[in-house]
PDB file of C-alpha atoms in Angstrom:
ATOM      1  CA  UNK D   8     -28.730  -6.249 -15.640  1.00 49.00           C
ATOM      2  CA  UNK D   9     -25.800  -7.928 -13.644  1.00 54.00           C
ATOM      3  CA  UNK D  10     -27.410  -6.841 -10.459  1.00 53.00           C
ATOM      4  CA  UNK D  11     -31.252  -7.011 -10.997  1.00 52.00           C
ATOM      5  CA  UNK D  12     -31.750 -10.865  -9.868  1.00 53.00           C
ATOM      6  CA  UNK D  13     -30.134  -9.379  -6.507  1.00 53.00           C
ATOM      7  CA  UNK D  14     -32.584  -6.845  -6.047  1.00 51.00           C
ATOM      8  CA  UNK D  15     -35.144  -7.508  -3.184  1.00 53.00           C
ATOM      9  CA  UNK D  16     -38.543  -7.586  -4.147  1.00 51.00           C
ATOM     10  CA  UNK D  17     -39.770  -4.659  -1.758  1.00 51.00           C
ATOM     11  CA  UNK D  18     -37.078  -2.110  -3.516  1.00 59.00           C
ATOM     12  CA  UNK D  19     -38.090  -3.642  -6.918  1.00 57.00           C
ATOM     13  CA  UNK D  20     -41.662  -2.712  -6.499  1.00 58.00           C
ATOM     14  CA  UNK D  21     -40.431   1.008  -6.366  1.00 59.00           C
ATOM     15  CA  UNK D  22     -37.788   0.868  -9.065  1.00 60.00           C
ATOM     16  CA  UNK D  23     -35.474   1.746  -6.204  1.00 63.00           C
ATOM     17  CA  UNK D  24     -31.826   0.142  -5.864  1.00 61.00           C
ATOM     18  CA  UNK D  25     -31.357  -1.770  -2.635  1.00 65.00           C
ATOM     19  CA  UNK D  26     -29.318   0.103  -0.659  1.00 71.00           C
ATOM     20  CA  UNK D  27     -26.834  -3.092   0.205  1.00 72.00           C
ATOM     21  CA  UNK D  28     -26.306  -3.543  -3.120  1.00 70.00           C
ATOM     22  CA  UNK D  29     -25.867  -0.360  -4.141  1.00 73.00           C
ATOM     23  CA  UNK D  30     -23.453  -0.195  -1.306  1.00 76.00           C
ATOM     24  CA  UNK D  31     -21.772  -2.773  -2.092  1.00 76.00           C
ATOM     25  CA  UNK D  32     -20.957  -1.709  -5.932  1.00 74.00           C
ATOM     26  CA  UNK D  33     -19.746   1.807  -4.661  1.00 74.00           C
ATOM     27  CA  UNK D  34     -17.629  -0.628  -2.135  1.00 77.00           C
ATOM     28  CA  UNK D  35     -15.898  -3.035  -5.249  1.00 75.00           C
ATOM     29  CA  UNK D  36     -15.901   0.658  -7.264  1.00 74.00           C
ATOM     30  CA  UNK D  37     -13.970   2.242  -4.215  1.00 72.00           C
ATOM     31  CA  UNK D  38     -11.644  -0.962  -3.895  1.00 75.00           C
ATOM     32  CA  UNK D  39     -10.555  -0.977  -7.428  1.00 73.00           C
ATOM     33  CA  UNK D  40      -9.747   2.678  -7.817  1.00 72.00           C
ATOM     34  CA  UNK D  41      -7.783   2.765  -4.569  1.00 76.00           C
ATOM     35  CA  UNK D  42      -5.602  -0.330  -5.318  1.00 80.00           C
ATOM     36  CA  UNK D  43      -5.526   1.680  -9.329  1.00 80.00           C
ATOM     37  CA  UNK D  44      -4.402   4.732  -6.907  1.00 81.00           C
ATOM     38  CA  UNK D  45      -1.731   2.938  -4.477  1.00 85.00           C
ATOM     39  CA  UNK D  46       0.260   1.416  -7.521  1.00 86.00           C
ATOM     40  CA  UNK D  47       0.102   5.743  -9.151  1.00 87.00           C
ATOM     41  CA  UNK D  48       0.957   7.158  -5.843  1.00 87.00           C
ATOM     42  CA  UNK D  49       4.059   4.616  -5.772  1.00 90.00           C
ATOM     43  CA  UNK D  50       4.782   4.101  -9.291  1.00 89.00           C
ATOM     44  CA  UNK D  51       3.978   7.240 -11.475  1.00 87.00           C
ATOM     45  CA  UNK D  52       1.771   6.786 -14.552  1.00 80.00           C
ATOM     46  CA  UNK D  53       2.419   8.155 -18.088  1.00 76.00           C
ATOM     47  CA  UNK D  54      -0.041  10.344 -20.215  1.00 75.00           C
ATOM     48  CA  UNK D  55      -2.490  12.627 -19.872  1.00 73.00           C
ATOM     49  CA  UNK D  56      -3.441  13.315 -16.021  1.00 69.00           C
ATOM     50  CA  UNK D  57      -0.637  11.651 -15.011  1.00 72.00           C
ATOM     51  CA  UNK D  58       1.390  12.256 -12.376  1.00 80.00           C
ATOM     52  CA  UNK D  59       5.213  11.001 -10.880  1.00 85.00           C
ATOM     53  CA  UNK D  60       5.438   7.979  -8.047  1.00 88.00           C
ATOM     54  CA  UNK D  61       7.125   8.531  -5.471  1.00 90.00           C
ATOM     55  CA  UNK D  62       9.782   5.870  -6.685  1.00 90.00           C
ATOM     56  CA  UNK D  63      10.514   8.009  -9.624  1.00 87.00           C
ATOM     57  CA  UNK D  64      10.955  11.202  -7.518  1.00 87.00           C
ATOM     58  CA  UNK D  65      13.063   9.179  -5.083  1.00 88.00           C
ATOM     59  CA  UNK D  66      15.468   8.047  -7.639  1.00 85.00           C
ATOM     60  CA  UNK D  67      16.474  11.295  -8.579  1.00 87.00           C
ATOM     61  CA  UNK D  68      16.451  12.839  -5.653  1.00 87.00           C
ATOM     62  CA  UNK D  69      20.091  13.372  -4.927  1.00 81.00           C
ATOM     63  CA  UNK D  70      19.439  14.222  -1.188  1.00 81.00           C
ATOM     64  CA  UNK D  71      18.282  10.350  -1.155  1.00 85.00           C
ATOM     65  CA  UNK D  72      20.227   7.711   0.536  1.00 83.00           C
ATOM     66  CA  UNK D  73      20.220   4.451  -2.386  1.00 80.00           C
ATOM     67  CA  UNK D  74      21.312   1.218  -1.755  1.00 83.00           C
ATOM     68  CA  UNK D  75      23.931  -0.075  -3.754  1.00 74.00           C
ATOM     69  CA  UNK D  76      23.621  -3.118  -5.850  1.00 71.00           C
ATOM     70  CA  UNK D  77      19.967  -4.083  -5.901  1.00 77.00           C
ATOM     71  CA  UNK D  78      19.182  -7.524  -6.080  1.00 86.00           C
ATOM     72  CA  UNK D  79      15.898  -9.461  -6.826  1.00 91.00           C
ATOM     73  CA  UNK D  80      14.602 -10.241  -2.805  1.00 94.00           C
ATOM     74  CA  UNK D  81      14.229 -13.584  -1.786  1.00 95.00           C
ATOM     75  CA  UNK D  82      13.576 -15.322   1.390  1.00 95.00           C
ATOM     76  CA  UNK D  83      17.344 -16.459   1.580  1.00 95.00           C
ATOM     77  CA  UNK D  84      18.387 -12.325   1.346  1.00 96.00           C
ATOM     78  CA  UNK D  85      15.720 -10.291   3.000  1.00 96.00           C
ATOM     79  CA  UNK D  86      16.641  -9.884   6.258  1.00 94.00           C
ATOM     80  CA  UNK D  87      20.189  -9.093   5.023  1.00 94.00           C
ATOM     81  CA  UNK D  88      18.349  -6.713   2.663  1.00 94.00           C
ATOM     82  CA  UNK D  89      16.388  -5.260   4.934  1.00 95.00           C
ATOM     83  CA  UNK D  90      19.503  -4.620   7.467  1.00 94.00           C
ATOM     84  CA  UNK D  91      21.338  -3.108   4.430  1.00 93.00           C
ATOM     85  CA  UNK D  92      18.563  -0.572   4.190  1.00 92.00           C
ATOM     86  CA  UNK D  93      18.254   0.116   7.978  1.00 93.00           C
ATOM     87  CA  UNK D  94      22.115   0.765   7.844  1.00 92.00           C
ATOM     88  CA  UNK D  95      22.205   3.133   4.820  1.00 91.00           C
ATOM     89  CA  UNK D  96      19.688   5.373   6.982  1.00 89.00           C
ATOM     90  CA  UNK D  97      21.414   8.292   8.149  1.00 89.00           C
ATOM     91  CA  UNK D  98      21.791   7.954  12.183  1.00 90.00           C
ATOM     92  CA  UNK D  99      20.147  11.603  13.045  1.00 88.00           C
ATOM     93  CA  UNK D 100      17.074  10.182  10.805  1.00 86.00           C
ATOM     94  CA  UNK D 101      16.617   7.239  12.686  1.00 87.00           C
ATOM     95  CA  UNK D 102      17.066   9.410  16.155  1.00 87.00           C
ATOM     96  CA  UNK D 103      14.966  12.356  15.395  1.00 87.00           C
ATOM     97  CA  UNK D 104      11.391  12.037  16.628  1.00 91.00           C
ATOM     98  CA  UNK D 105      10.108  10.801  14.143  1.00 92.00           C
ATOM     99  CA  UNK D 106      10.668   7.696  13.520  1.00 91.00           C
ATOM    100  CA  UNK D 107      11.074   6.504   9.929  1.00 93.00           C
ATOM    101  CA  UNK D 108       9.217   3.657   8.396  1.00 93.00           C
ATOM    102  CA  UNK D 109       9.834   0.561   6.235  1.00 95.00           C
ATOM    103  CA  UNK D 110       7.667   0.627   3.255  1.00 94.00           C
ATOM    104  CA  UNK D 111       8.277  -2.774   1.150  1.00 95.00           C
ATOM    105  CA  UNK D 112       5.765  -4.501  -1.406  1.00 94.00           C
ATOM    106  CA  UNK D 113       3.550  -7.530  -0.453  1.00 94.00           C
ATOM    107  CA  UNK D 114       6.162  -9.711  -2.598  1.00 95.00           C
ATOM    108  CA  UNK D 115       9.257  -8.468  -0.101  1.00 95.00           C
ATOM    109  CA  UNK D 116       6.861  -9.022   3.061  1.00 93.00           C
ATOM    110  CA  UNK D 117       5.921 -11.791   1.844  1.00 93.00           C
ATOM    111  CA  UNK D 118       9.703 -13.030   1.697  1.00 94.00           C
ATOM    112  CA  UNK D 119      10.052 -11.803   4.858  1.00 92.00           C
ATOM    113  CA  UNK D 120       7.902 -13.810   6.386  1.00 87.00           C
ATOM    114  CA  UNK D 121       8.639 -16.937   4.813  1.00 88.00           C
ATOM    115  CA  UNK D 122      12.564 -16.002   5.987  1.00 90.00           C
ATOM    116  CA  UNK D 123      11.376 -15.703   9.897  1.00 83.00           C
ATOM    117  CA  UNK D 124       9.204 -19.322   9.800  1.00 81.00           C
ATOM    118  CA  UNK D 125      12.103 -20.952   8.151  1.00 82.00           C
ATOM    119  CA  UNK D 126      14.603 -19.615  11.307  1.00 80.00           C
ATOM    120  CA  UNK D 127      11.563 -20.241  13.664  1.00 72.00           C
ATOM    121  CA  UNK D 128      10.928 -23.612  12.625  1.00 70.00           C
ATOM    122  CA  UNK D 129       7.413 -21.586  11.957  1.00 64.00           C
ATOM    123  CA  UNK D 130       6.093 -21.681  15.384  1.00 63.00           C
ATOM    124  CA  UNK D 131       3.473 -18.363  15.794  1.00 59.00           C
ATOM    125  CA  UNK D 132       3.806 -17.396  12.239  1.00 61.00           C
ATOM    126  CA  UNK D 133       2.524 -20.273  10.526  1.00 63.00           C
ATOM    127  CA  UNK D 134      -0.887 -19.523  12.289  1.00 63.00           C
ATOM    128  CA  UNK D 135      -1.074 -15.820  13.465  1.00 65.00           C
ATOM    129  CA  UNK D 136      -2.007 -14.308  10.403  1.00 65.00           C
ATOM    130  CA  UNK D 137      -2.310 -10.613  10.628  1.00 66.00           C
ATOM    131  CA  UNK D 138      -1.100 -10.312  14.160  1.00 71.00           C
ATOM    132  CA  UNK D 139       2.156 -10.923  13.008  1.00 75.00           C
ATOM    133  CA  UNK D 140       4.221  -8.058  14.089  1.00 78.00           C
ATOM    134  CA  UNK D 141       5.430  -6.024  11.325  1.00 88.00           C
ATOM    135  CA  UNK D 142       8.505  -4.165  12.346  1.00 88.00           C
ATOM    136  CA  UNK D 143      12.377  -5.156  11.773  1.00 91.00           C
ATOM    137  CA  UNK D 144      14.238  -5.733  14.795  1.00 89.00           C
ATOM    138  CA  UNK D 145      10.872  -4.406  17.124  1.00 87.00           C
ATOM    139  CA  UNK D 146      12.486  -0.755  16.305  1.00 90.00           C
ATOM    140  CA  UNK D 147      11.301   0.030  12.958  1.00 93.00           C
ATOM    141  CA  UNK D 148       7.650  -0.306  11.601  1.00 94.00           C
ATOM    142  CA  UNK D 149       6.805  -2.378   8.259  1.00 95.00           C
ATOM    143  CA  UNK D 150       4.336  -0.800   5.979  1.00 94.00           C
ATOM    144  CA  UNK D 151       3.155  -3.255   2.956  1.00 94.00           C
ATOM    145  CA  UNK D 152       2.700  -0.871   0.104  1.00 93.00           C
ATOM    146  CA  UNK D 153       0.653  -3.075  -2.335  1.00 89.00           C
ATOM    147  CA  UNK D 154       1.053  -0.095  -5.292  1.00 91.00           C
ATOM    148  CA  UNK D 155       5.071  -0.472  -4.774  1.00 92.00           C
ATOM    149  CA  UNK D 156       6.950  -2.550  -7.638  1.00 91.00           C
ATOM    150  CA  UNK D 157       8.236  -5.661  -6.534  1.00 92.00           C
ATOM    151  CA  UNK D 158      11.329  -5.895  -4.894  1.00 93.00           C
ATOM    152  CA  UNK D 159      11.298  -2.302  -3.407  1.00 92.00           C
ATOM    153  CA  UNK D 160      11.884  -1.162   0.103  1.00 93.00           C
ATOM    154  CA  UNK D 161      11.606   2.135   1.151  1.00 92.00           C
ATOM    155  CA  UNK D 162      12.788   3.781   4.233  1.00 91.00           C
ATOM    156  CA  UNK D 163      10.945   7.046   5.072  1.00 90.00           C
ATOM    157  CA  UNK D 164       9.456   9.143   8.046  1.00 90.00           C
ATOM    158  CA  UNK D 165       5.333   9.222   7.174  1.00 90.00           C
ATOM    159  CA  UNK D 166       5.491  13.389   6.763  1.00 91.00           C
ATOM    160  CA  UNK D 167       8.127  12.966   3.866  1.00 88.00           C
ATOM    161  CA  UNK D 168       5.710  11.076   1.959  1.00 88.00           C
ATOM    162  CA  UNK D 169       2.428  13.485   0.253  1.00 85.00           C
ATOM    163  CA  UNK D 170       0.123  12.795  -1.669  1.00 80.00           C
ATOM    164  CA  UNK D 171      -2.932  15.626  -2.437  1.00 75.00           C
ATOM    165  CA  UNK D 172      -5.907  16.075  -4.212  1.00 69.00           C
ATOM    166  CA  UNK D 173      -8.563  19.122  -4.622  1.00 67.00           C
ATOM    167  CA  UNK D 174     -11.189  18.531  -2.261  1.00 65.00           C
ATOM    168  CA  UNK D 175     -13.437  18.428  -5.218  1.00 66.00           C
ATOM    169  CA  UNK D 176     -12.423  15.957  -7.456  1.00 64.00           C
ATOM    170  CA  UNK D 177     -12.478  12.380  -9.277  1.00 61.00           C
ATOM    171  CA  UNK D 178     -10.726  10.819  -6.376  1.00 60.00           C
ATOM    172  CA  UNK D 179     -13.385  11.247  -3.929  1.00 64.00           C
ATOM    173  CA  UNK D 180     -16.494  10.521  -5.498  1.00 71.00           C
ATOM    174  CA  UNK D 181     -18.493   7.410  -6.545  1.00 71.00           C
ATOM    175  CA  UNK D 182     -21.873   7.316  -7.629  1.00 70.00           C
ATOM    176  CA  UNK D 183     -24.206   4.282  -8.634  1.00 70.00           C
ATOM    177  CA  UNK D 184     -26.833   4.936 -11.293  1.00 70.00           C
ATOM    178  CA  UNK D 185     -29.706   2.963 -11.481  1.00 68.00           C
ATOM    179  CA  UNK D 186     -29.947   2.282 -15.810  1.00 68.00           C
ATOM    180  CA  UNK D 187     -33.587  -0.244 -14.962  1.00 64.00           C
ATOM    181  CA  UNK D 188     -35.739   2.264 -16.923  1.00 65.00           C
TER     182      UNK D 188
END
């Protein structure tokens, strides 16, 4: 019933679900499950068809690098943060081919954005939007990880980081059902 006023009237005379809409509920569907999925992949869940976060698995990994001394990230400590990170990073990681990756959550980018306009005077960034570059120093990439608990960074080369499903299963299918009759 939420959708029928939508409905166009030639795909109501059939009884058939406009394919836009119908679209368009697989597409919230979709969006909602993914950003559900991100914050799993990242954080772990607990129960019954659960699985571990990479965050969880990092931390007791003893082959990873940690930074000492978290802190909560601001925009006053960020880019000292961030160069705290960079410098734990083993040097053959950083020099092998592939090149590793920052992966920080939307709160940390966000602080680290709001720490460049401040010692910009704001200039580009206030207005360029999402053609802000997002690497540290132009040598490392920044990957927002919107699943990642706030105040996390990450530094990892892509291949290090799985995450697998059967081909066949509940993370790669949505269906719409039309309930009219």
């Amino acid at each position: 019933k939420d959708f029928l006023a939508d409905w166009s009237a030639a795909y109501a005379q059939d009884g058939e679900l406009d394919p836009t809409i119908e679209n368009g509920i697989a597409d919230n569907l979709i969006a909602g499950a993914m950003s559900a999925l991100e914050t799993m992949i990242w954080q772990g869940i607990a129960g019954a068809n659960a699985f571990e976060g990479f965050i969880p698995l990092l931390f007791v990994d003893t082959a990873v690098v940690h930074v000492s001394t978290p802190v909560a990230i601001t925009p006053s400590n960020v880019i000292a943060e961030v160069a705290r990170l960079v410098a734990a990073l083993p040097s053959y990681v950083k020099n092998g081919t592939e090149k590793p990756l920052i992966y920080m959550s939307q709160d940390v980018w966000d602080d680290y954005i709001t720490a460049n306009v401040t010692a910009h005077g704001g200039n580009w960034y206030l207005t360029a939007g999402p053609e802000v570059p997002k690497t540290y120093i132009g040598l490392y990439q920044i990957v927002i990880a919107p699943g990642m608990p706030v105040d996390t960074m990450v530094f990892a080369k892509k291949s290090n980081l799985w995450f697998g499903t059967w081909k066949e299963s509940q993370f790669n299918e949505v269906a719409v059902l039309n309930m009219k009759d």
